[in-house]
Short mmCIF file of C-alpha atoms in Angstrom, two decimals:
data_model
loop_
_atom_site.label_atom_id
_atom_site.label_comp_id
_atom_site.label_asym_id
_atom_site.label_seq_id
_atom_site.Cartn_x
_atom_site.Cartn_y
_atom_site.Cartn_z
CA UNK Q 6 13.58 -21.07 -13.42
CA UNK Q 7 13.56 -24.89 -14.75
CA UNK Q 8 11.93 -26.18 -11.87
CA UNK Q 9 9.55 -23.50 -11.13
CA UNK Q 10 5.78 -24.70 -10.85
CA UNK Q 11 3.69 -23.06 -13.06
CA UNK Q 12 0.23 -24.30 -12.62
CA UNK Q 13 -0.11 -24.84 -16.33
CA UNK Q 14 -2.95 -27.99 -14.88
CA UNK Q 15 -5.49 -25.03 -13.78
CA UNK Q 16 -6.35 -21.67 -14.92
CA UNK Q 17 -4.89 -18.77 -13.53
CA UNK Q 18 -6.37 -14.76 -13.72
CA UNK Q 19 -3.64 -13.36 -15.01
CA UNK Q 20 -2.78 -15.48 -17.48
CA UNK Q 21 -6.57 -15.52 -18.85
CA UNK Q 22 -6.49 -11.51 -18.87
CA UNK Q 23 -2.75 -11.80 -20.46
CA UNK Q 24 -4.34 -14.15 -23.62
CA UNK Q 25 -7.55 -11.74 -23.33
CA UNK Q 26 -5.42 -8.79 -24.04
CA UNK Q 27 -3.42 -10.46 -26.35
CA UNK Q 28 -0.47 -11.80 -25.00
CA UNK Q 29 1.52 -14.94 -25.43
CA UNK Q 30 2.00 -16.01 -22.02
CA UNK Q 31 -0.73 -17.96 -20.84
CA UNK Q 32 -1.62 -22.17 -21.42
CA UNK Q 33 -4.26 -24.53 -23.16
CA UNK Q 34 -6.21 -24.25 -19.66
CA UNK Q 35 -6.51 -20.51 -19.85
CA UNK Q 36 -7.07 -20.23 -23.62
CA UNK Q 37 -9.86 -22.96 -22.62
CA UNK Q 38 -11.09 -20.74 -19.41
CA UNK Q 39 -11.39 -17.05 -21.74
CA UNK Q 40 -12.98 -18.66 -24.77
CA UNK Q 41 -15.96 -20.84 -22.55
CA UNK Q 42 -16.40 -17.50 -20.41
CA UNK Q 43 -16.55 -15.46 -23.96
CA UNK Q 44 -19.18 -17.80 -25.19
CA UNK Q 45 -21.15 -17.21 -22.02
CA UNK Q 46 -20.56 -13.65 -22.18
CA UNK Q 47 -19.20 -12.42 -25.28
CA UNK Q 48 -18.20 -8.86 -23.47
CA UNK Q 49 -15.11 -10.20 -21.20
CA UNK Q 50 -12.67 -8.64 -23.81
CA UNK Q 51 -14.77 -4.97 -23.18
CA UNK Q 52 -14.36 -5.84 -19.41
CA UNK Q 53 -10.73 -6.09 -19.09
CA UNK Q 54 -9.63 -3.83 -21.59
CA UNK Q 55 -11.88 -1.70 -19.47
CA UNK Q 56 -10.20 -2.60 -16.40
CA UNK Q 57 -6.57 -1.75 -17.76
CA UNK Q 58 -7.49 1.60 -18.58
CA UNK Q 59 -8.82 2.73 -15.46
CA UNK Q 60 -5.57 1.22 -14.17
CA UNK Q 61 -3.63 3.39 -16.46
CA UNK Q 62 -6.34 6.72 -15.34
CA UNK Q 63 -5.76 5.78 -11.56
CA UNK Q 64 -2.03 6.08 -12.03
CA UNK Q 65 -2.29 9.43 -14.04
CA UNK Q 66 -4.65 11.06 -11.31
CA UNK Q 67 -2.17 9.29 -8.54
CA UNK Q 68 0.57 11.36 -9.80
CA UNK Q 69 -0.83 13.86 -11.30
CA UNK Q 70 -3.56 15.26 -9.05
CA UNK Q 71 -2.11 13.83 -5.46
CA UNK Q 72 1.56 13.85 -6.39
CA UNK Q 73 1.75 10.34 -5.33
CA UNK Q 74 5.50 8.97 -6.26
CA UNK Q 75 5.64 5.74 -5.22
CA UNK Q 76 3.19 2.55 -5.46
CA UNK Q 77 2.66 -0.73 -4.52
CA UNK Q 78 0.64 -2.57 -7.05
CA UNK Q 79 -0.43 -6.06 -5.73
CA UNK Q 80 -1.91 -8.11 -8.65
CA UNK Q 81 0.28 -6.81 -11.18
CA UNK Q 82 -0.30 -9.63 -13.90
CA UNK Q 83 1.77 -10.28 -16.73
CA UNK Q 84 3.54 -7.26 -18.17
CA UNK Q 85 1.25 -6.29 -20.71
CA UNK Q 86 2.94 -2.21 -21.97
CA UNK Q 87 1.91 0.24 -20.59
CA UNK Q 88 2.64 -1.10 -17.08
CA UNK Q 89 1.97 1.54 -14.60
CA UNK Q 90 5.50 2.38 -14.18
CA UNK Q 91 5.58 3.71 -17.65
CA UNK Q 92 2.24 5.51 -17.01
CA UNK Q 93 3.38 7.09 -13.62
CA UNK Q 94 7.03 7.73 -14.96
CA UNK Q 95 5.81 9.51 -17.84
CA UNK Q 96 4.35 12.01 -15.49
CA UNK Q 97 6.92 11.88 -12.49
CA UNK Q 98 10.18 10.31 -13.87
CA UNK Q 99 11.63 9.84 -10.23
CA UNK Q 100 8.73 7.40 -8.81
CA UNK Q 101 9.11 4.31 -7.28
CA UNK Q 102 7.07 0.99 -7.71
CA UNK Q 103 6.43 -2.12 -5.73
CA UNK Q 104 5.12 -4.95 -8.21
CA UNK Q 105 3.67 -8.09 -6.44
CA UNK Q 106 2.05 -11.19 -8.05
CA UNK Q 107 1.42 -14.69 -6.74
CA UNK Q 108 1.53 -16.06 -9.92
CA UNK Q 109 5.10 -17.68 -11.28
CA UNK Q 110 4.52 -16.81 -15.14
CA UNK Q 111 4.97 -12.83 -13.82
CA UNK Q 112 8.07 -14.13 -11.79
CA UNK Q 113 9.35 -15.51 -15.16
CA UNK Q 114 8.81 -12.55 -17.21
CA UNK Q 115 9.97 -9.70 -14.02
CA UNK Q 116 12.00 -8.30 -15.74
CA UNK Q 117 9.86 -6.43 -17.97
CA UNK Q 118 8.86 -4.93 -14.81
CA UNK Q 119 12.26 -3.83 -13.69
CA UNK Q 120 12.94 -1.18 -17.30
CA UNK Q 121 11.42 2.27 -15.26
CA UNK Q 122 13.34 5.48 -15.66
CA UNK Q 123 16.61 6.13 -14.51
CA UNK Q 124 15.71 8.42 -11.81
CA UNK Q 125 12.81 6.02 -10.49
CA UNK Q 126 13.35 2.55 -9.21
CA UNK Q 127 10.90 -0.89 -9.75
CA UNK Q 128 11.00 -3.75 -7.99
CA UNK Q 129 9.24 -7.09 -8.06
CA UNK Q 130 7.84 -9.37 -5.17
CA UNK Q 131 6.90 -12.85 -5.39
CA UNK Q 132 3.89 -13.01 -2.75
CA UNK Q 133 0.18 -13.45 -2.41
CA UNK Q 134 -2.14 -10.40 -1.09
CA UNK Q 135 -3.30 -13.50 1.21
CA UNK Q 136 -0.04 -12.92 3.42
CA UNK Q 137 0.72 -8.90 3.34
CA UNK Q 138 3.38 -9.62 5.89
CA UNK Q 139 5.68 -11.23 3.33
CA UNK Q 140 4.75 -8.11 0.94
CA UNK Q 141 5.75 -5.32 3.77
CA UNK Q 142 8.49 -7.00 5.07
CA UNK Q 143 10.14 -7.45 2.50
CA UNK Q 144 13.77 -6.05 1.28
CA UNK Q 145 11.78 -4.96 -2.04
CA UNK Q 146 9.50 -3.16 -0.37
CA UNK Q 147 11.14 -1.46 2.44
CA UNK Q 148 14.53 -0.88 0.53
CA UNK Q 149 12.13 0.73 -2.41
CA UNK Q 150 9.72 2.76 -0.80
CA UNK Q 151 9.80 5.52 2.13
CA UNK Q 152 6.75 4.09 4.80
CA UNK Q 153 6.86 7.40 5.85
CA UNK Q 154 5.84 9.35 2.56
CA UNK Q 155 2.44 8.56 0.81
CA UNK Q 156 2.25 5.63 -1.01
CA UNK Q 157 -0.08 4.52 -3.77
CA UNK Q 158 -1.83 1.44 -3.09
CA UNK Q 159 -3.23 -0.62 -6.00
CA UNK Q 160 -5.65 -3.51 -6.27
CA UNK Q 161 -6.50 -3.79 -9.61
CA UNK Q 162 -8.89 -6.97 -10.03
CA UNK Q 163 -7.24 -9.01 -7.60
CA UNK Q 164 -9.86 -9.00 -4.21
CA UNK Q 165 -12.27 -11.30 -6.22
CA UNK Q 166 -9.36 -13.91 -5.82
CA UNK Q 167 -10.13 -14.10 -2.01
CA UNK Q 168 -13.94 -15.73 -2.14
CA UNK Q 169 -14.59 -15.07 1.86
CA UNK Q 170 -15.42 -11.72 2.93
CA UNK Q 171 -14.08 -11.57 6.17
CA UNK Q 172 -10.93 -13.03 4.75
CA UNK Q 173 -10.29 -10.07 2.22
CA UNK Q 174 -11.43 -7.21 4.03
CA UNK Q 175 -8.67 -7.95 6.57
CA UNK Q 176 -5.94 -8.39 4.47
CA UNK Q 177 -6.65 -5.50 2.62
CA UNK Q 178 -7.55 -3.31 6.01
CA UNK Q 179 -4.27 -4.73 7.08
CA UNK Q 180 -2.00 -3.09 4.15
CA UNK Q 181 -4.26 -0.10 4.41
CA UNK Q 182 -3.07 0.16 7.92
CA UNK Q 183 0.27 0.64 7.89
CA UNK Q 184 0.35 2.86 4.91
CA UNK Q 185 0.79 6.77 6.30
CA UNK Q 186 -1.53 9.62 5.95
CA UNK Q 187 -1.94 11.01 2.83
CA UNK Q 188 -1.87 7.48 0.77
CA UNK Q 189 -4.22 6.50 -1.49
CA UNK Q 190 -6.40 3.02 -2.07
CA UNK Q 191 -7.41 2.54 -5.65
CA UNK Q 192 -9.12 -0.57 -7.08
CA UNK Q 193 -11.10 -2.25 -9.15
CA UNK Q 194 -13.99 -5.28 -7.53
CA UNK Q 195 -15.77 -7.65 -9.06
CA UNK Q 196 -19.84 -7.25 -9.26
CA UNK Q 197 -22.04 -9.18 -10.88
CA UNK Q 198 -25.05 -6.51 -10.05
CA UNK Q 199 -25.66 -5.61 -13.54
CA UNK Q 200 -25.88 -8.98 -15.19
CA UNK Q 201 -26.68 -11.36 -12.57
CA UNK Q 202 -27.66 -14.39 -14.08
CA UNK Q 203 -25.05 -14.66 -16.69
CA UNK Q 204 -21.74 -13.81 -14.34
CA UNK Q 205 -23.26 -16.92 -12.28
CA UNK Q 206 -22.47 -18.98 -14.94
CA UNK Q 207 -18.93 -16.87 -15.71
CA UNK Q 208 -18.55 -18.23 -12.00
CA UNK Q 209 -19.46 -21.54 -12.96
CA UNK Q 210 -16.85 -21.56 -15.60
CA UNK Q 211 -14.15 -19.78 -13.57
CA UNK Q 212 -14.59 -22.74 -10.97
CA UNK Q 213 -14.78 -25.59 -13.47
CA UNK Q 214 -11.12 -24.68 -14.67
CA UNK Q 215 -9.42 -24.25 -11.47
CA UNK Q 216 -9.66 -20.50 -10.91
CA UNK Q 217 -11.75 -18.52 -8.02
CA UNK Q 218 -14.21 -15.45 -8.54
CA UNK Q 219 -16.21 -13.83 -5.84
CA UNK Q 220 -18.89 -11.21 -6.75
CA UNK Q 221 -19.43 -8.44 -4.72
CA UNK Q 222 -22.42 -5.85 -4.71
CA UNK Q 223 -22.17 -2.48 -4.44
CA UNK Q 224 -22.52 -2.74 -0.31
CA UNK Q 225 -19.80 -5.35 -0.33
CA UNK Q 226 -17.74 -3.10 -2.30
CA UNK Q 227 -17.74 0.07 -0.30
CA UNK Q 228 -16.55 -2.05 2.74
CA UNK Q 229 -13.12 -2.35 1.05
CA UNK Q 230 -13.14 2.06 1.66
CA UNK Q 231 -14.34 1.89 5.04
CA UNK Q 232 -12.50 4.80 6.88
CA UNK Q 233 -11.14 6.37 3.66
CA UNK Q 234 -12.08 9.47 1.68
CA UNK Q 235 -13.43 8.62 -1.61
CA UNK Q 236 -12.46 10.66 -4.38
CA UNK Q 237 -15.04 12.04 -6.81
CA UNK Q 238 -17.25 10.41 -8.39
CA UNK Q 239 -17.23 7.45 -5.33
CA UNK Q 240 -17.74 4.51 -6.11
CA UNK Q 241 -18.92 3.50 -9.59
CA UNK Q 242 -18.91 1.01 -12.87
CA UNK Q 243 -15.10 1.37 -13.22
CA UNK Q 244 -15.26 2.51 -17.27
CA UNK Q 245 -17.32 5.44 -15.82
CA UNK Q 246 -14.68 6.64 -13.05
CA UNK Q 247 -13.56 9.96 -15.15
CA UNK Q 248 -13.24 8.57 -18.29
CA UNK Q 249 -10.77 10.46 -20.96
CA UNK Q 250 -13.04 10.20 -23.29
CA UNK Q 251 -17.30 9.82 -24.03
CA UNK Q 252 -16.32 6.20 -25.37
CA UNK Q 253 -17.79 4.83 -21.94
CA UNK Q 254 -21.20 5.79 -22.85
CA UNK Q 255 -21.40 3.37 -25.59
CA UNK Q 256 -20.25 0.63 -23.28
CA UNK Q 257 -23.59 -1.05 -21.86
CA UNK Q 258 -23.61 -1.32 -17.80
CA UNK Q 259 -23.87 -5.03 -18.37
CA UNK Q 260 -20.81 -5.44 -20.13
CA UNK Q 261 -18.52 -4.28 -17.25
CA UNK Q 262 -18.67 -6.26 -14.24
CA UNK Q 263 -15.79 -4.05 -11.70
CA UNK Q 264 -16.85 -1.33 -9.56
CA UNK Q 265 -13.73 1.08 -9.35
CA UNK Q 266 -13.01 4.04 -6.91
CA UNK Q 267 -10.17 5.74 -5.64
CA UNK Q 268 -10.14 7.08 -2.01
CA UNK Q 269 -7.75 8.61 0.12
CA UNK Q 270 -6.12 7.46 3.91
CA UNK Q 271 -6.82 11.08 5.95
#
């Protein structure tokens, strides 16, 4: 891994949500990214925390509710406990899970990924949602999951890395394609329709330190479930998609910045 490029010159996403959350693996640039977005808009740790649990909810109700059993998470980030093989094994012991991140750090640290249940399998891929071709052909993903069975699909914050339209609607369409009858699409997408003029400046700040963000509106966002059967409650503020608890209610709308929805491939 000694000669491994880790982009430690620019911000990366998942390394900002890792020090966000907490963790130890992210650099100066990312520390420097978090704390000028915080300053901007103090409610980025509410955000993201927010955006893990639905994460963790969406792979409860996956295989819980649509006995879903195996996943492909694209975006996975850093391994920050629980990863959503420990929330999906905890309810089906045998399920199997894809992991794919563009980013090196999560290459570096895979093998977090890899400790599922012994009756379930994990496996990791290297590759950017940019190029799903290298993500469904490969001997990760076609040696750990059954095309033919219904598959979980998760994009959990990662479309706002692709800033043109046309560009991430096809890649996602393109996954959402192949996947059989019966799967299911659940993500999270950036808005900034709730707080307008201070997520242009998170933006601003995102840019200034190497990293992309593209807002979407609500419009935008139902795009990404074009052809697919949304799940109850549709599309909404992603602390509000059935929340375990009445915590959400004290969370103002302008403090989360995702939509989140789940819907279903008839």
């Amino acid at each position: 891994m000694n000669d491994v490029d880790l982009g430690t010159d620019r911000a990366h996403g998942a390394r900002i949500y890792d020090y966000i959350l907490g963790g130890k693996d992210n650099y100066a640039v990312d520390r420097a990214a978090a704390e000028a977005t915080k300053r901007i808009w103090p409610a980025l740790p509410v955000h993201m925390r927010a955006n893990r649990e639905f994460m963790h909810r969406a792979g409860r109700y996956l295989a819980t509710e649509c006995g879903i059993d195996q996943f492909l998470d694209i975006g996975t980030g850093i391994p920050t406990p629980p990863n959503l093989h420990e929330v999906v094994q905890e309810v089906r012991p045998d399920a199997r899970i894809v992991y794919t991140d563009n980013d090196p750090i999560v290459l570096v640290h895979a093998r977090a990924l890899m400790a599922g249940s012994e009756q379930g399998r994990t496996a990791y891929v290297e590759a950017d949602l940019r190029d799903p071709d290298t993500i469904l052909s490969s001997p990760e993903f076609r040696e750990t999951l059954d095309p033919n069975r219904p598959i979980g699909l998760m994009l959990i914050a990662v479309v706002h890395f692709i800033e043109d339209d046309d560009e991430a609607l096809d890649v996602v369409r393109r996954i959402v394609d192949v996947l059989p009858s019966g799967s299911h699409l659940a993500a999270t997408v950036a808005t900034d329709d709730f707080a307008p003029e201070m997520l242009a400046e998170v933006r601003r700040t995102y840019h200034e330190h190497g990293e992309t963000l593209r807002w979407r509106d609500l419009s935008q966002t139902e795009r990404f479930f074009d052809g697919l059967e949304l799940v109850d409650p549709g599309i909404v503020q992603m602390h509000k998609w059935r929340p375990d608890d009445d915590t959400y209610r004290q969370i103002p709308e302008a403090d989360i910045a995702m939509y989140g929805a789940i819907a279903r491939k008839p």
